Short mmCIF file of N, CA and C in Angstrom, two decimals:
data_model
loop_
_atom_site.label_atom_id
_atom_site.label_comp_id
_atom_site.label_asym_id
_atom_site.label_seq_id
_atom_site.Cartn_x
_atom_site.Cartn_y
_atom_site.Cartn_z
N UNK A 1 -41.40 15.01 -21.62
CA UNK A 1 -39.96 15.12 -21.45
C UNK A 1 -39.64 16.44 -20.73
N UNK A 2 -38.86 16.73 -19.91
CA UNK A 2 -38.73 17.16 -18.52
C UNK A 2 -37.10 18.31 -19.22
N UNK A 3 -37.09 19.39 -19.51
CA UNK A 3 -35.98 19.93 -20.09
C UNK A 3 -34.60 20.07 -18.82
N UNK A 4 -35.40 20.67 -17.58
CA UNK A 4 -34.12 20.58 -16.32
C UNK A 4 -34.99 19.82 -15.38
N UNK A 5 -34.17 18.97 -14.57
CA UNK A 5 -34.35 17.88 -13.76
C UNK A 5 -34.43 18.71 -12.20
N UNK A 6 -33.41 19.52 -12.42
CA UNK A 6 -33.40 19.97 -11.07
C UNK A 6 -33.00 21.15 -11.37
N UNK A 7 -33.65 22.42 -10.04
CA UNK A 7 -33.25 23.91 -9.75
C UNK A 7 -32.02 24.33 -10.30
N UNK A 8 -31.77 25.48 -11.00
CA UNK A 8 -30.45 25.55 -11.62
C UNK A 8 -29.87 26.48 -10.53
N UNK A 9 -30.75 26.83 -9.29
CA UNK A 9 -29.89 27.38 -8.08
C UNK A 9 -29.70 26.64 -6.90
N UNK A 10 -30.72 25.91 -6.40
CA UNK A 10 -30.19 24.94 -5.41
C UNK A 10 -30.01 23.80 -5.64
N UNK A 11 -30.36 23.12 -6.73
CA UNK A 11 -30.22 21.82 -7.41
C UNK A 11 -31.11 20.36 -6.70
N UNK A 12 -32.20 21.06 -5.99
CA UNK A 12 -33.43 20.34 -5.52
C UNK A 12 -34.01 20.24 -7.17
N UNK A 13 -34.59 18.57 -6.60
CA UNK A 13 -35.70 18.19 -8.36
C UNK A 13 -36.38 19.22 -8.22
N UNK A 14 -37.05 18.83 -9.43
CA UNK A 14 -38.35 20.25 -9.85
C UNK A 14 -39.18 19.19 -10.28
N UNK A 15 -40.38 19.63 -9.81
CA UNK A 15 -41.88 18.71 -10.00
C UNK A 15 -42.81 19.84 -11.11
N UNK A 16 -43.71 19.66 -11.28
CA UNK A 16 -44.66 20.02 -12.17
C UNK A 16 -44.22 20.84 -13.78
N UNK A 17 -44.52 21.66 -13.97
CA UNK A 17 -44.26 21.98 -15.16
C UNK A 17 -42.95 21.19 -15.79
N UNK A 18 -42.83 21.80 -17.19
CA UNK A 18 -41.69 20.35 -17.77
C UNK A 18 -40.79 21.26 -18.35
N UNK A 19 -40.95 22.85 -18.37
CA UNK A 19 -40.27 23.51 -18.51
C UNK A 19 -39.55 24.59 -17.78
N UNK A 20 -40.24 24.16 -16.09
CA UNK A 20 -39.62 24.73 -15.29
C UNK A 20 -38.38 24.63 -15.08
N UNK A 21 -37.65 25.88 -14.51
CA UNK A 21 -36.53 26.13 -14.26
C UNK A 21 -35.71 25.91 -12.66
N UNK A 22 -36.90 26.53 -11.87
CA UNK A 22 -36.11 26.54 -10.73
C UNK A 22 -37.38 26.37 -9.48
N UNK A 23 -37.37 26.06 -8.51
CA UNK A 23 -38.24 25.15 -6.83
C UNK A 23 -39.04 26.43 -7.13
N UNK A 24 -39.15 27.81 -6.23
CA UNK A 24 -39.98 28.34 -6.31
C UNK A 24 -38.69 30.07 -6.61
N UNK A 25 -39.56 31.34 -6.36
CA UNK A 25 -39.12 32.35 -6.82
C UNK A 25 -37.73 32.86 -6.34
N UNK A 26 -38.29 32.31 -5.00
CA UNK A 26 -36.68 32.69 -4.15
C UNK A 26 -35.19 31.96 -4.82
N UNK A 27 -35.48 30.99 -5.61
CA UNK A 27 -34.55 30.60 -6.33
C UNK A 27 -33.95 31.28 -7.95
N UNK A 28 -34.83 31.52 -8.14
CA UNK A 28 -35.05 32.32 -9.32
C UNK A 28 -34.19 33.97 -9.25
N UNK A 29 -34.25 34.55 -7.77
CA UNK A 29 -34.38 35.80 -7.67
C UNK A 29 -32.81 35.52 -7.66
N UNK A 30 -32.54 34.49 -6.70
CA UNK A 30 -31.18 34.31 -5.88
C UNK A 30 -30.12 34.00 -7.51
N UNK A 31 -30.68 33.10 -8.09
CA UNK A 31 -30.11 32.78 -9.46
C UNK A 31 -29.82 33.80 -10.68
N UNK A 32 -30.79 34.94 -10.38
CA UNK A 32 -30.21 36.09 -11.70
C UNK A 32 -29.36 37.08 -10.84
N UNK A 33 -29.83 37.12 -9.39
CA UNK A 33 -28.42 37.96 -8.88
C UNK A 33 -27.25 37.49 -8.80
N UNK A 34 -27.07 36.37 -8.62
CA UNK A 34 -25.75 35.51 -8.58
C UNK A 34 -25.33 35.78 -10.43
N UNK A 35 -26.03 35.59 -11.62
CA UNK A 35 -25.99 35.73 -12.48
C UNK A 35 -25.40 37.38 -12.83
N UNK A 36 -25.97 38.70 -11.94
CA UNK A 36 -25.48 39.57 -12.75
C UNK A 36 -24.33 40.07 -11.94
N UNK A 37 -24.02 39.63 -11.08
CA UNK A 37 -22.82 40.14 -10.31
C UNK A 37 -21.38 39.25 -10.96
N UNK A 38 -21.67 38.02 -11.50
CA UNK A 38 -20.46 37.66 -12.58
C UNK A 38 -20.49 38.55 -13.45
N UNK A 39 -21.52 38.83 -14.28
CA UNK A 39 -21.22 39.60 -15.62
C UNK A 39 -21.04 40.97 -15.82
N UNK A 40 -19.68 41.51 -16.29
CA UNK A 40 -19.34 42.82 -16.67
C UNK A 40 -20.20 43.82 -16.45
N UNK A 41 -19.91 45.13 -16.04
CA UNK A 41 -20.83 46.09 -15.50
C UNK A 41 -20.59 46.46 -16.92
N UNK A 42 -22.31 46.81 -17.59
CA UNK A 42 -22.74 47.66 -18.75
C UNK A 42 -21.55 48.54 -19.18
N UNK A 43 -21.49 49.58 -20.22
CA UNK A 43 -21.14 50.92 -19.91
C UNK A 43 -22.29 51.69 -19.41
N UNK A 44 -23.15 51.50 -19.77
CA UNK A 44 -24.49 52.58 -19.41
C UNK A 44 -23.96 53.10 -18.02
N UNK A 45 -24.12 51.79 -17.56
CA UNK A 45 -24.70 51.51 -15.57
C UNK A 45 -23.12 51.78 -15.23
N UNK A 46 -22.01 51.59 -15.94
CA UNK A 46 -20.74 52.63 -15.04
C UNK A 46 -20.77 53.84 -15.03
N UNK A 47 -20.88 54.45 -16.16
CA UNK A 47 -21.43 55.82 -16.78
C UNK A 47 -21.91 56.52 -15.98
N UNK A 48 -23.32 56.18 -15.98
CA UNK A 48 -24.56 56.67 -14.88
C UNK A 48 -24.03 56.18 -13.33
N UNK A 49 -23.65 55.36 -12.84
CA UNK A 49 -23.17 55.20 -11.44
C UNK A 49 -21.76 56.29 -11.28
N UNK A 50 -21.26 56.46 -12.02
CA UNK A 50 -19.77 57.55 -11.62
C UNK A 50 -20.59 58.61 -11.89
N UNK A 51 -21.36 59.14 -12.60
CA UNK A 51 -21.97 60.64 -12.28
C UNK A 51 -22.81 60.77 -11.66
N UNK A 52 -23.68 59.65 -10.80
CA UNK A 52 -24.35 60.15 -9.36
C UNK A 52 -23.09 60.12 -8.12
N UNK A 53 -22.34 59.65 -8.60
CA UNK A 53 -21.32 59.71 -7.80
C UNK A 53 -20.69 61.06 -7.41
N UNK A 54 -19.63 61.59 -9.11
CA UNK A 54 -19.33 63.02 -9.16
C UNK A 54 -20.84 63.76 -8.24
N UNK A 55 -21.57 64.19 -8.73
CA UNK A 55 -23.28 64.54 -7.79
C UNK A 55 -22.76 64.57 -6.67
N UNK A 56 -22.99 63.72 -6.24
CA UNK A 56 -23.06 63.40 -4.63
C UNK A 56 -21.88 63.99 -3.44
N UNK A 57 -20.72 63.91 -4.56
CA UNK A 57 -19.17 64.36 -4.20
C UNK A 57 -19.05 66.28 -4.16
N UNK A 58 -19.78 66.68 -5.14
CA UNK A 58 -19.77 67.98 -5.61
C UNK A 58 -20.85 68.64 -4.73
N UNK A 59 -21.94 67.97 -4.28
CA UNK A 59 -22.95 69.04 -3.75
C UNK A 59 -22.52 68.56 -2.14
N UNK A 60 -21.65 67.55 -1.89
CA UNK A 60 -21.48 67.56 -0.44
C UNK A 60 -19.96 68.39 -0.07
N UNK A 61 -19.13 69.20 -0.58
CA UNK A 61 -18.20 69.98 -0.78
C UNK A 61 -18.87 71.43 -1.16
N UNK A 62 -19.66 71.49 -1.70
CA UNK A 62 -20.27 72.55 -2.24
C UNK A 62 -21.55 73.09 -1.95
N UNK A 63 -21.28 73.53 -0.10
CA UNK A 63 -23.18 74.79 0.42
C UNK A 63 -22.89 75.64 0.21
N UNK A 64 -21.44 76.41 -0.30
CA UNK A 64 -22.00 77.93 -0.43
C UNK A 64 -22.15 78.72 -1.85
N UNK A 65 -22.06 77.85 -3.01
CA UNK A 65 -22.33 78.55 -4.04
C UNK A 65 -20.96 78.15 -5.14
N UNK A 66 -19.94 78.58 -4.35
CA UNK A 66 -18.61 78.62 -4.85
C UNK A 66 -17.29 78.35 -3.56
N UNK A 67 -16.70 77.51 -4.53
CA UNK A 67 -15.59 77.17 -2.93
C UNK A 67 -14.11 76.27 -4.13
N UNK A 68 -13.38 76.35 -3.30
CA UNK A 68 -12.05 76.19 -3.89
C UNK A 68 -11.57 75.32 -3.07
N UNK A 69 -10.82 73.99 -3.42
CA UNK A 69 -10.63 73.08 -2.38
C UNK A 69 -9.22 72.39 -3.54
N UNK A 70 -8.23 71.25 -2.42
CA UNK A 70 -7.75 70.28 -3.11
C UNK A 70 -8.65 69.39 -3.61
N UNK A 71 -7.78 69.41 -4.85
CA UNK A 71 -7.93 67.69 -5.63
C UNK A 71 -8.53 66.72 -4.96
N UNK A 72 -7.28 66.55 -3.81
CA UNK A 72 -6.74 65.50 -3.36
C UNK A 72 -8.46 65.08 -2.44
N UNK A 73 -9.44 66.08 -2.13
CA UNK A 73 -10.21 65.53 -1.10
C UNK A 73 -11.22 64.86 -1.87
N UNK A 74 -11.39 65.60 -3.06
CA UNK A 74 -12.51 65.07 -4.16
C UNK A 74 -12.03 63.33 -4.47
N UNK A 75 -10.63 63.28 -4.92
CA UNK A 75 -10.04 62.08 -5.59
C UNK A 75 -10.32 61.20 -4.59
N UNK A 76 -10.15 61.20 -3.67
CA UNK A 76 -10.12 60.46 -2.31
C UNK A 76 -11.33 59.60 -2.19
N UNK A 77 -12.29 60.60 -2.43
CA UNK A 77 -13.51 60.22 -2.26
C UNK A 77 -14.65 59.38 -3.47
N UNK A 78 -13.53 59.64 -4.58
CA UNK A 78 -14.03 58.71 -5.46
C UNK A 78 -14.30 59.03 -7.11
N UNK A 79 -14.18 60.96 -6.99
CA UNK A 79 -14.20 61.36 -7.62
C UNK A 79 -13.52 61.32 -8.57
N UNK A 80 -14.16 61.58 -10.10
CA UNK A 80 -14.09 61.06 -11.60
C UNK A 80 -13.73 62.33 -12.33
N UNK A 81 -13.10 63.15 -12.91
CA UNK A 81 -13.45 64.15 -13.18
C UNK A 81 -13.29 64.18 -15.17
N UNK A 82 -13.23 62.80 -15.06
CA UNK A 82 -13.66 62.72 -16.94
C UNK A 82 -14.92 61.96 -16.77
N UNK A 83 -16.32 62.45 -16.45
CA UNK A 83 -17.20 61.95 -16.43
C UNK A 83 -17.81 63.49 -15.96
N UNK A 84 -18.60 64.02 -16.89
CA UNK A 84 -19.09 65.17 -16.47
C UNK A 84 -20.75 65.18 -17.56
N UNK A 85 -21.57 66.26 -17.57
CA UNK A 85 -22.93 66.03 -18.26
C UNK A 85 -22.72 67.25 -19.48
N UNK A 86 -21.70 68.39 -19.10
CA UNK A 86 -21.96 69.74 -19.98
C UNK A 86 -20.63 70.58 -19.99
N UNK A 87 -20.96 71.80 -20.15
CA UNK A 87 -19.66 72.39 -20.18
C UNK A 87 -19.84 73.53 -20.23
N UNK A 88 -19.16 74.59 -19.25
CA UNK A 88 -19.62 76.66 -19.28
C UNK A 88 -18.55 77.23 -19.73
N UNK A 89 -18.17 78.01 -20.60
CA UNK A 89 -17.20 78.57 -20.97
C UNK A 89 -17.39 80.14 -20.25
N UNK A 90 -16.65 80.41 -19.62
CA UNK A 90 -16.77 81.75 -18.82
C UNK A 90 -15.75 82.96 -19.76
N UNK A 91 -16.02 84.17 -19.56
CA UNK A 91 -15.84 85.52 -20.37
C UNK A 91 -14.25 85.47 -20.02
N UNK A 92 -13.30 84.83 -19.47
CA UNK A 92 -12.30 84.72 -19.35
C UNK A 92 -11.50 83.50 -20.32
N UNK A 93 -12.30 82.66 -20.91
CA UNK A 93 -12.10 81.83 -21.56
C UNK A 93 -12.05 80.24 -20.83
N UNK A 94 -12.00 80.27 -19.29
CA UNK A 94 -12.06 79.18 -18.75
C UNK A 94 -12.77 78.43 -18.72
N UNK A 95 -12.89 76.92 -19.04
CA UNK A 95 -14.16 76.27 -19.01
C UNK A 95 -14.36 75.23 -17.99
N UNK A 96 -15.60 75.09 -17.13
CA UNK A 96 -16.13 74.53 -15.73
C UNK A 96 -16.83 73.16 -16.80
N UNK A 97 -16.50 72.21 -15.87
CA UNK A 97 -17.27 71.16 -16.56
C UNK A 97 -18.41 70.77 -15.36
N UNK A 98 -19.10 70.27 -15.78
CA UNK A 98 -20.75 70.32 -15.11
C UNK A 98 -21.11 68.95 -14.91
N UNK A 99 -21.48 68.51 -13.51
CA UNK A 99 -22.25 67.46 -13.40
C UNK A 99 -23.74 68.10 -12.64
N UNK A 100 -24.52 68.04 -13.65
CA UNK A 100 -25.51 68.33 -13.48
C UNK A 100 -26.14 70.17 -13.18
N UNK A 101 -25.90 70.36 -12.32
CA UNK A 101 -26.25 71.54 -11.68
C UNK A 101 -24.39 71.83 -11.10
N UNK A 102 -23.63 70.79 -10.58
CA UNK A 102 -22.86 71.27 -10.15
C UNK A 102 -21.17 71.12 -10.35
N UNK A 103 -20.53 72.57 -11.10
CA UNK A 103 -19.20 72.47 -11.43
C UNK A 103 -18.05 72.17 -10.79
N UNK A 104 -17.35 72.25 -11.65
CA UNK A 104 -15.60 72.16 -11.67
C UNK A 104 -14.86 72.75 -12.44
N UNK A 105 -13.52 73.21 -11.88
CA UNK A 105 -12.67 74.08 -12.49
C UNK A 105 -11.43 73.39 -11.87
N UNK A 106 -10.57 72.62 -12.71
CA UNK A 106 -9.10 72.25 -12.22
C UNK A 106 -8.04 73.62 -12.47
N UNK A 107 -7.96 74.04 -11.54
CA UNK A 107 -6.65 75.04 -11.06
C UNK A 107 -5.54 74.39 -10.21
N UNK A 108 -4.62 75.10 -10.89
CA UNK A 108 -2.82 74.71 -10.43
C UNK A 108 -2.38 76.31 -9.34
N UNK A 109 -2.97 76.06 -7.86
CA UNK A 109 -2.11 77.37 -6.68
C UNK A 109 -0.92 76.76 -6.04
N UNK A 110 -0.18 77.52 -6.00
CA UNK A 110 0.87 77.80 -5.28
C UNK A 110 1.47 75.92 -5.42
N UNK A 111 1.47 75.79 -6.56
CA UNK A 111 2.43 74.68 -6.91
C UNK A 111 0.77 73.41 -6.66
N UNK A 112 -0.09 73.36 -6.55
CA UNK A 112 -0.99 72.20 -5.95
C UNK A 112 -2.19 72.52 -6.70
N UNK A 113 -2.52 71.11 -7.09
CA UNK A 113 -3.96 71.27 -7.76
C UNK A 113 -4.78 71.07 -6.91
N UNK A 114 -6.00 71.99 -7.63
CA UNK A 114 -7.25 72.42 -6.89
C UNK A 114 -8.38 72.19 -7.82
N UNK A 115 -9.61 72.67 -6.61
CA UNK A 115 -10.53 72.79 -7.94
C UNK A 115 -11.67 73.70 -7.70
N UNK A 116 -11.77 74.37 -8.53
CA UNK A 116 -12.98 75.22 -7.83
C UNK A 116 -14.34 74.93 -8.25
N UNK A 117 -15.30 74.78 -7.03
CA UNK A 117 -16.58 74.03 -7.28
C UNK A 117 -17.89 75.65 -7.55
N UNK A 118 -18.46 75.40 -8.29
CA UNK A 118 -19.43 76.18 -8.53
C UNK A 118 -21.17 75.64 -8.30
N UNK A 119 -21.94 76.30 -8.62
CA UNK A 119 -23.23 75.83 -8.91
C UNK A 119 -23.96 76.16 -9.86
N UNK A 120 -24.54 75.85 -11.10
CA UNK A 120 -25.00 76.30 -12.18
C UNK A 120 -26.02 77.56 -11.90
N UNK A 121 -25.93 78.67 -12.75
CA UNK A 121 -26.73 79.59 -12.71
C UNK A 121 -27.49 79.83 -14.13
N UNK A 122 -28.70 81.02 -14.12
CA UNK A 122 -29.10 81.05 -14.98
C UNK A 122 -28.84 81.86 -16.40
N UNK A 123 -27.74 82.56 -15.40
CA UNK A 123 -26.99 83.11 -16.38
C UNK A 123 -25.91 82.53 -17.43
N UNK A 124 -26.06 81.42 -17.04
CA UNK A 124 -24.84 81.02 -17.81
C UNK A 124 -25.82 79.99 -19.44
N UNK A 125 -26.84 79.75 -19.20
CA UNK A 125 -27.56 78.97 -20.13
C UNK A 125 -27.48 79.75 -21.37
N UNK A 126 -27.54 81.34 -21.13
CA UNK A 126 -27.55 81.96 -22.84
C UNK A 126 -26.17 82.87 -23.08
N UNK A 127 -25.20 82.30 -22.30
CA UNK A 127 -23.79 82.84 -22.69
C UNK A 127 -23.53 81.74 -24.11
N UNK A 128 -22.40 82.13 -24.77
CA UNK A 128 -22.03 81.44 -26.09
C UNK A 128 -21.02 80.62 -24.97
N UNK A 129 -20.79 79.37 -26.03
CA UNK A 129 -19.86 78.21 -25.21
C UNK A 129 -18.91 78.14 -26.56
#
């Protein structure tokens, strides 16, 4: 007794085994991608995809160490800024939130938000937070 009659991706019969599923792999491959692109993105895999993101956003704004920019160019671009890995509390009391190696600081100049981008140092690992 034969459980599927035919490919559950192209819907060609299926010959030999009786518990086969699908013609050959290329059907198979084509059938769980079609499969995971319906189903809800994880949290993990949003999570982890918006902070290689923040990454990618922060170190391409950020060659010289430290730099101060609008909001508006980060947001634009895709940037998340409640999705961060850590957190530096600086001797002023301000705190930079961290994706990875590389910060943020939301500042309000001359009426417009900003943000100032940093790069983690080693000094900051044995300051108190």
């Amino acid at each position: 007794m034969r459980f599927y009659t035919n490919c559950l991706y192209c819907k060609s019969e299926l010959t030999g085994r009786t518990d086969k599923k699908f013609c050959d792999v290329q059907c198979k491959s084509a059938f769980q991608y079609q499969q995971a692109k319906v189903q809800p993105e994880r949290f993990y895999n949003k999570v982890d995809n918006q902070l290689k993101l923040n990454r990618k956003i922060l170190k391409e704004y950020n060659k010289g160490g430290k730099v101060t920019l609008r909001s508006e160019l980060l947001l634009e671009k895709g940037f998340n800024p409640n999705y961060f890995t850590h957190y530096w509390k600086n001797q002023k009391g301000e705190v930079y939130l961290f994706v990875y190696e590389f910060g943020f600081l939301k500042i309000v100049e001359n009426h417009k938000n900003k943000y100032v981008l940093i790069l983690w140092q080693d000094y900051m690992e044995h300051s108190k937070i």
